[in-house]
């Protein structure tokens, strides 16, 4: 049993919610993160031979960025493509909103 087997993702509403935990509760500390959609900057899925990992880059205070890591090795191809589609939609909406805000500024 490698990594965290359970990955949950929720993009309903104004926030993104990521949960990543192990089947056996005492083996590993669960990762739970929730943040507003507008903070999502980018994502990358690294597909190594033995595991798959999701890297999420979010904006933090004072213009810095933070990288969050999740194990997605146990997701099916369909679940992985749905995750990519959902995250891409959020990033596209964020870039469109940023462009609109920049155009409105004098």
Short mmCIF file of N, CA and C in Angstrom, two decimals:
data_model
loop_
_atom_site.label_atom_id
_atom_site.label_comp_id
_atom_site.label_asym_id
_atom_site.label_seq_id
_atom_site.Cartn_x
_atom_site.Cartn_y
_atom_site.Cartn_z
N UNK A 1 0.86 -1.17 0.00
CA UNK A 1 0.00 0.00 0.00
C UNK A 1 0.90 1.23 0.00
N UNK A 2 0.87 1.96 -1.11
CA UNK A 2 1.71 3.14 -1.22
C UNK A 2 0.87 4.40 -1.27
N UNK A 3 1.32 5.42 -0.60
CA UNK A 3 0.64 6.71 -0.66
C UNK A 3 -0.72 6.72 0.01
N UNK A 4 -1.43 7.79 -0.22
CA UNK A 4 -2.79 7.93 0.31
C UNK A 4 -3.76 7.43 -0.75
N UNK A 5 -4.60 6.47 -0.37
CA UNK A 5 -5.46 5.81 -1.34
C UNK A 5 -6.73 6.60 -1.66
N UNK A 6 -7.22 7.40 -0.74
CA UNK A 6 -8.49 8.09 -0.93
C UNK A 6 -8.24 9.55 -1.28
N UNK A 7 -8.75 9.96 -2.45
CA UNK A 7 -8.64 11.35 -2.89
C UNK A 7 -10.04 11.86 -3.19
N UNK A 8 -10.42 12.96 -2.55
CA UNK A 8 -11.73 13.56 -2.78
C UNK A 8 -11.53 15.00 -3.21
N UNK A 9 -12.33 15.42 -4.19
CA UNK A 9 -12.22 16.77 -4.75
C UNK A 9 -13.62 17.33 -4.91
N UNK A 10 -13.82 18.56 -4.46
CA UNK A 10 -15.12 19.20 -4.59
C UNK A 10 -14.92 20.62 -5.08
N UNK A 11 -15.56 20.96 -6.20
CA UNK A 11 -15.41 22.30 -6.76
C UNK A 11 -16.74 23.06 -6.77
N UNK A 12 -17.73 22.57 -6.04
CA UNK A 12 -19.02 23.26 -5.98
C UNK A 12 -18.89 24.53 -5.16
N UNK A 13 -19.62 25.55 -5.55
CA UNK A 13 -19.59 26.80 -4.81
C UNK A 13 -18.38 27.66 -5.16
N UNK A 14 -17.99 28.49 -4.23
CA UNK A 14 -16.90 29.44 -4.45
C UNK A 14 -15.55 28.92 -3.96
N UNK A 15 -15.51 27.70 -3.43
CA UNK A 15 -14.26 27.18 -2.87
C UNK A 15 -13.91 25.83 -3.50
N UNK A 16 -12.62 25.54 -3.52
CA UNK A 16 -12.12 24.22 -3.92
C UNK A 16 -11.77 23.46 -2.65
N UNK A 17 -12.14 22.19 -2.61
CA UNK A 17 -11.90 21.38 -1.43
C UNK A 17 -11.17 20.11 -1.84
N UNK A 18 -9.98 19.88 -1.28
CA UNK A 18 -9.18 18.70 -1.57
C UNK A 18 -9.01 17.90 -0.29
N UNK A 19 -9.25 16.58 -0.37
CA UNK A 19 -9.01 15.69 0.76
C UNK A 19 -8.23 14.49 0.25
N UNK A 20 -7.18 14.15 0.95
CA UNK A 20 -6.33 13.03 0.56
C UNK A 20 -5.97 12.28 1.84
N UNK A 21 -6.42 11.01 1.95
CA UNK A 21 -6.14 10.27 3.18
C UNK A 21 -5.89 8.80 2.88
N UNK A 22 -5.39 8.12 3.89
CA UNK A 22 -5.06 6.71 3.79
C UNK A 22 -6.25 5.87 4.23
N UNK A 23 -6.37 4.66 3.70
CA UNK A 23 -7.43 3.75 4.10
C UNK A 23 -7.27 3.38 5.57
N UNK A 24 -6.05 3.11 5.97
CA UNK A 24 -5.75 2.79 7.36
C UNK A 24 -5.42 4.11 8.05
N UNK A 25 -6.31 4.56 8.91
CA UNK A 25 -6.26 5.91 9.45
C UNK A 25 -4.97 6.26 10.18
N UNK A 26 -4.40 5.34 10.94
CA UNK A 26 -3.25 5.68 11.76
C UNK A 26 -1.92 5.66 11.00
N UNK A 27 -1.90 5.24 9.74
CA UNK A 27 -0.65 5.16 9.00
C UNK A 27 -0.13 6.52 8.53
N UNK A 28 -1.02 7.39 8.16
CA UNK A 28 -0.60 8.65 7.56
C UNK A 28 -1.55 9.76 7.95
N UNK A 29 -1.02 10.95 8.10
CA UNK A 29 -1.86 12.10 8.42
C UNK A 29 -2.61 12.55 7.17
N UNK A 30 -3.92 12.75 7.27
CA UNK A 30 -4.68 13.18 6.08
C UNK A 30 -4.35 14.61 5.69
N UNK A 31 -4.49 14.89 4.39
CA UNK A 31 -4.29 16.25 3.88
C UNK A 31 -5.66 16.81 3.50
N UNK A 32 -6.06 17.86 4.16
CA UNK A 32 -7.33 18.53 3.87
C UNK A 32 -7.04 20.00 3.60
N UNK A 33 -7.42 20.46 2.42
CA UNK A 33 -7.21 21.86 2.06
C UNK A 33 -8.46 22.41 1.41
N UNK A 34 -8.81 23.63 1.80
CA UNK A 34 -9.93 24.33 1.20
C UNK A 34 -9.52 25.78 0.99
N UNK A 35 -9.75 26.29 -0.21
CA UNK A 35 -9.39 27.66 -0.52
C UNK A 35 -10.30 28.19 -1.62
N UNK A 36 -10.44 29.52 -1.73
CA UNK A 36 -11.30 30.11 -2.76
C UNK A 36 -10.78 29.80 -4.16
N UNK A 37 -11.69 29.68 -5.10
CA UNK A 37 -11.31 29.34 -6.48
C UNK A 37 -10.38 30.37 -7.10
N UNK A 38 -10.56 31.65 -6.75
CA UNK A 38 -9.74 32.68 -7.39
C UNK A 38 -8.27 32.59 -7.02
N UNK A 39 -7.93 31.81 -5.99
CA UNK A 39 -6.52 31.66 -5.60
C UNK A 39 -5.77 30.62 -6.43
N UNK A 40 -6.49 29.78 -7.17
CA UNK A 40 -5.85 28.74 -7.97
C UNK A 40 -5.10 29.36 -9.14
N UNK A 41 -3.79 29.13 -9.20
CA UNK A 41 -2.96 29.66 -10.29
C UNK A 41 -2.70 28.62 -11.37
N UNK A 42 -2.32 27.41 -10.96
CA UNK A 42 -1.99 26.37 -11.94
C UNK A 42 -2.02 25.01 -11.25
N UNK A 43 -1.95 23.98 -12.08
CA UNK A 43 -1.84 22.62 -11.57
C UNK A 43 -0.96 21.81 -12.51
N UNK A 44 -0.41 20.74 -11.98
CA UNK A 44 0.40 19.83 -12.78
C UNK A 44 0.21 18.43 -12.23
N UNK A 45 0.03 17.47 -13.12
CA UNK A 45 -0.05 16.07 -12.72
C UNK A 45 1.21 15.38 -13.20
N UNK A 46 1.99 14.90 -12.26
CA UNK A 46 3.23 14.20 -12.57
C UNK A 46 2.93 12.71 -12.56
N UNK A 47 3.19 12.08 -13.69
CA UNK A 47 2.91 10.66 -13.84
C UNK A 47 4.23 9.91 -13.86
N UNK A 48 4.72 9.55 -12.68
CA UNK A 48 5.95 8.76 -12.59
C UNK A 48 5.57 7.29 -12.80
N UNK A 49 6.54 6.45 -12.91
CA UNK A 49 6.29 5.04 -13.19
C UNK A 49 5.48 4.38 -12.08
N UNK A 50 5.78 4.73 -10.84
CA UNK A 50 5.18 4.05 -9.70
C UNK A 50 3.98 4.81 -9.12
N UNK A 51 3.94 6.12 -9.28
CA UNK A 51 2.89 6.91 -8.66
C UNK A 51 2.49 8.10 -9.53
N UNK A 52 1.34 8.69 -9.20
CA UNK A 52 0.88 9.92 -9.83
C UNK A 52 0.68 10.94 -8.73
N UNK A 53 1.14 12.14 -8.98
CA UNK A 53 1.03 13.19 -7.97
C UNK A 53 0.46 14.45 -8.61
N UNK A 54 -0.44 15.11 -7.88
CA UNK A 54 -1.05 16.36 -8.31
C UNK A 54 -0.41 17.50 -7.53
N UNK A 55 0.11 18.49 -8.27
CA UNK A 55 0.69 19.68 -7.66
C UNK A 55 -0.22 20.86 -7.98
N UNK A 56 -0.72 21.51 -6.95
CA UNK A 56 -1.59 22.67 -7.10
C UNK A 56 -0.82 23.90 -6.64
N UNK A 57 -0.78 24.94 -7.48
CA UNK A 57 -0.15 26.20 -7.09
C UNK A 57 -1.24 27.21 -6.82
N UNK A 58 -1.23 27.76 -5.60
CA UNK A 58 -2.22 28.77 -5.23
C UNK A 58 -1.51 30.05 -4.82
N UNK A 59 -2.20 31.16 -4.99
CA UNK A 59 -1.63 32.44 -4.55
C UNK A 59 -1.90 32.58 -3.06
N UNK A 60 -0.91 33.12 -2.37
CA UNK A 60 -1.07 33.35 -0.95
C UNK A 60 -0.92 34.84 -0.68
N UNK A 61 -0.95 35.20 0.54
CA UNK A 61 -0.85 36.62 0.88
C UNK A 61 0.47 37.21 0.43
N UNK A 62 0.46 38.49 0.23
CA UNK A 62 1.65 39.26 -0.15
C UNK A 62 2.24 38.82 -1.49
N UNK A 63 1.42 38.27 -2.38
CA UNK A 63 1.88 37.94 -3.72
C UNK A 63 2.73 36.70 -3.85
N UNK A 64 2.89 35.94 -2.79
CA UNK A 64 3.65 34.70 -2.87
C UNK A 64 2.75 33.57 -3.39
N UNK A 65 3.37 32.45 -3.71
CA UNK A 65 2.58 31.29 -4.12
C UNK A 65 2.98 30.09 -3.28
N UNK A 66 2.04 29.16 -3.14
CA UNK A 66 2.24 27.96 -2.35
C UNK A 66 1.90 26.76 -3.21
N UNK A 67 2.68 25.70 -3.08
CA UNK A 67 2.42 24.47 -3.83
C UNK A 67 1.89 23.41 -2.87
N UNK A 68 0.72 22.87 -3.20
CA UNK A 68 0.11 21.80 -2.42
C UNK A 68 0.26 20.50 -3.21
N UNK A 69 0.55 19.39 -2.50
CA UNK A 69 0.80 18.11 -3.16
C UNK A 69 -0.22 17.07 -2.71
N UNK A 70 -0.74 16.31 -3.69
CA UNK A 70 -1.70 15.25 -3.40
C UNK A 70 -1.34 14.01 -4.20
N UNK A 71 -1.57 12.85 -3.59
CA UNK A 71 -1.34 11.57 -4.25
C UNK A 71 -2.61 11.18 -4.99
N UNK A 72 -2.53 11.03 -6.31
CA UNK A 72 -3.69 10.65 -7.12
C UNK A 72 -3.43 9.34 -7.86
N UNK A 73 -2.59 8.49 -7.29
CA UNK A 73 -2.21 7.23 -7.93
C UNK A 73 -3.38 6.29 -8.12
N UNK A 74 -4.36 6.36 -7.25
CA UNK A 74 -5.46 5.40 -7.29
C UNK A 74 -6.68 5.89 -8.06
N UNK A 75 -6.58 7.04 -8.71
CA UNK A 75 -7.68 7.52 -9.54
C UNK A 75 -7.68 6.80 -10.88
N UNK A 76 -8.87 6.54 -11.40
CA UNK A 76 -8.98 5.94 -12.73
C UNK A 76 -8.69 7.01 -13.78
N UNK A 77 -8.51 6.58 -15.03
CA UNK A 77 -8.26 7.54 -16.11
C UNK A 77 -9.42 8.51 -16.25
N UNK A 78 -10.63 8.02 -16.10
CA UNK A 78 -11.82 8.86 -16.21
C UNK A 78 -11.86 9.91 -15.10
N UNK A 79 -11.59 9.48 -13.87
CA UNK A 79 -11.58 10.41 -12.74
C UNK A 79 -10.48 11.46 -12.91
N UNK A 80 -9.34 11.03 -13.41
CA UNK A 80 -8.22 11.95 -13.62
C UNK A 80 -8.55 12.97 -14.71
N UNK A 81 -9.19 12.53 -15.78
CA UNK A 81 -9.55 13.48 -16.84
C UNK A 81 -10.64 14.45 -16.37
N UNK A 82 -11.58 13.98 -15.54
CA UNK A 82 -12.59 14.88 -14.97
C UNK A 82 -11.95 15.92 -14.06
N UNK A 83 -10.97 15.50 -13.28
CA UNK A 83 -10.24 16.42 -12.40
C UNK A 83 -9.51 17.48 -13.22
N UNK A 84 -8.83 17.06 -14.28
CA UNK A 84 -8.11 18.00 -15.16
C UNK A 84 -9.08 19.00 -15.78
N UNK A 85 -10.21 18.52 -16.26
CA UNK A 85 -11.20 19.38 -16.89
C UNK A 85 -11.73 20.42 -15.90
N UNK A 86 -12.05 19.98 -14.71
CA UNK A 86 -12.58 20.88 -13.70
C UNK A 86 -11.56 21.95 -13.30
N UNK A 87 -10.32 21.54 -13.07
CA UNK A 87 -9.28 22.50 -12.69
C UNK A 87 -8.98 23.46 -13.83
N UNK A 88 -9.00 22.97 -15.06
CA UNK A 88 -8.76 23.85 -16.21
C UNK A 88 -9.85 24.90 -16.35
N UNK A 89 -11.10 24.52 -16.08
CA UNK A 89 -12.21 25.48 -16.14
C UNK A 89 -12.02 26.58 -15.10
N UNK A 90 -11.60 26.22 -13.91
CA UNK A 90 -11.40 27.21 -12.85
C UNK A 90 -10.28 28.16 -13.23
N UNK A 91 -9.18 27.63 -13.76
CA UNK A 91 -8.05 28.47 -14.16
C UNK A 91 -8.45 29.40 -15.30
N UNK A 92 -9.21 28.89 -16.25
CA UNK A 92 -9.66 29.72 -17.37
C UNK A 92 -10.54 30.86 -16.88
N UNK A 93 -11.46 30.56 -15.96
CA UNK A 93 -12.33 31.60 -15.40
C UNK A 93 -11.50 32.63 -14.63
N UNK A 94 -10.49 32.18 -13.92
CA UNK A 94 -9.62 33.11 -13.17
C UNK A 94 -8.87 34.04 -14.11
N UNK A 95 -8.33 33.52 -15.21
CA UNK A 95 -7.58 34.37 -16.14
C UNK A 95 -8.50 35.36 -16.83
N UNK A 96 -9.73 34.94 -17.15
CA UNK A 96 -10.69 35.86 -17.76
C UNK A 96 -11.08 36.98 -16.79
N UNK A 97 -11.28 36.62 -15.52
CA UNK A 97 -11.61 37.64 -14.52
C UNK A 97 -10.46 38.61 -14.31
N UNK A 98 -9.23 38.10 -14.32
CA UNK A 98 -8.06 38.97 -14.16
C UNK A 98 -7.94 39.93 -15.34
N UNK A 99 -8.21 39.45 -16.55
CA UNK A 99 -8.14 40.32 -17.73
C UNK A 99 -9.19 41.42 -17.64
N UNK A 100 -10.40 41.05 -17.21
CA UNK A 100 -11.47 42.04 -17.08
C UNK A 100 -11.11 43.11 -16.05
N UNK A 101 -10.53 42.68 -14.94
CA UNK A 101 -10.15 43.64 -13.90
C UNK A 101 -9.04 44.57 -14.38
N UNK A 102 -8.10 44.05 -15.15
CA UNK A 102 -7.01 44.88 -15.66
C UNK A 102 -7.53 45.88 -16.69
N UNK A 103 -8.52 45.49 -17.49
CA UNK A 103 -9.07 46.40 -18.49
C UNK A 103 -9.88 47.53 -17.84
N UNK A 104 -10.48 47.25 -16.69
CA UNK A 104 -11.30 48.26 -16.02
C UNK A 104 -10.45 49.29 -15.28
N UNK A 105 -9.23 48.93 -14.94
CA UNK A 105 -8.36 49.88 -14.24
C UNK A 105 -7.84 50.91 -15.23
N UNK A 106 -7.88 52.22 -14.83
CA UNK A 106 -7.41 53.27 -15.75
C UNK A 106 -5.92 53.28 -15.92
#
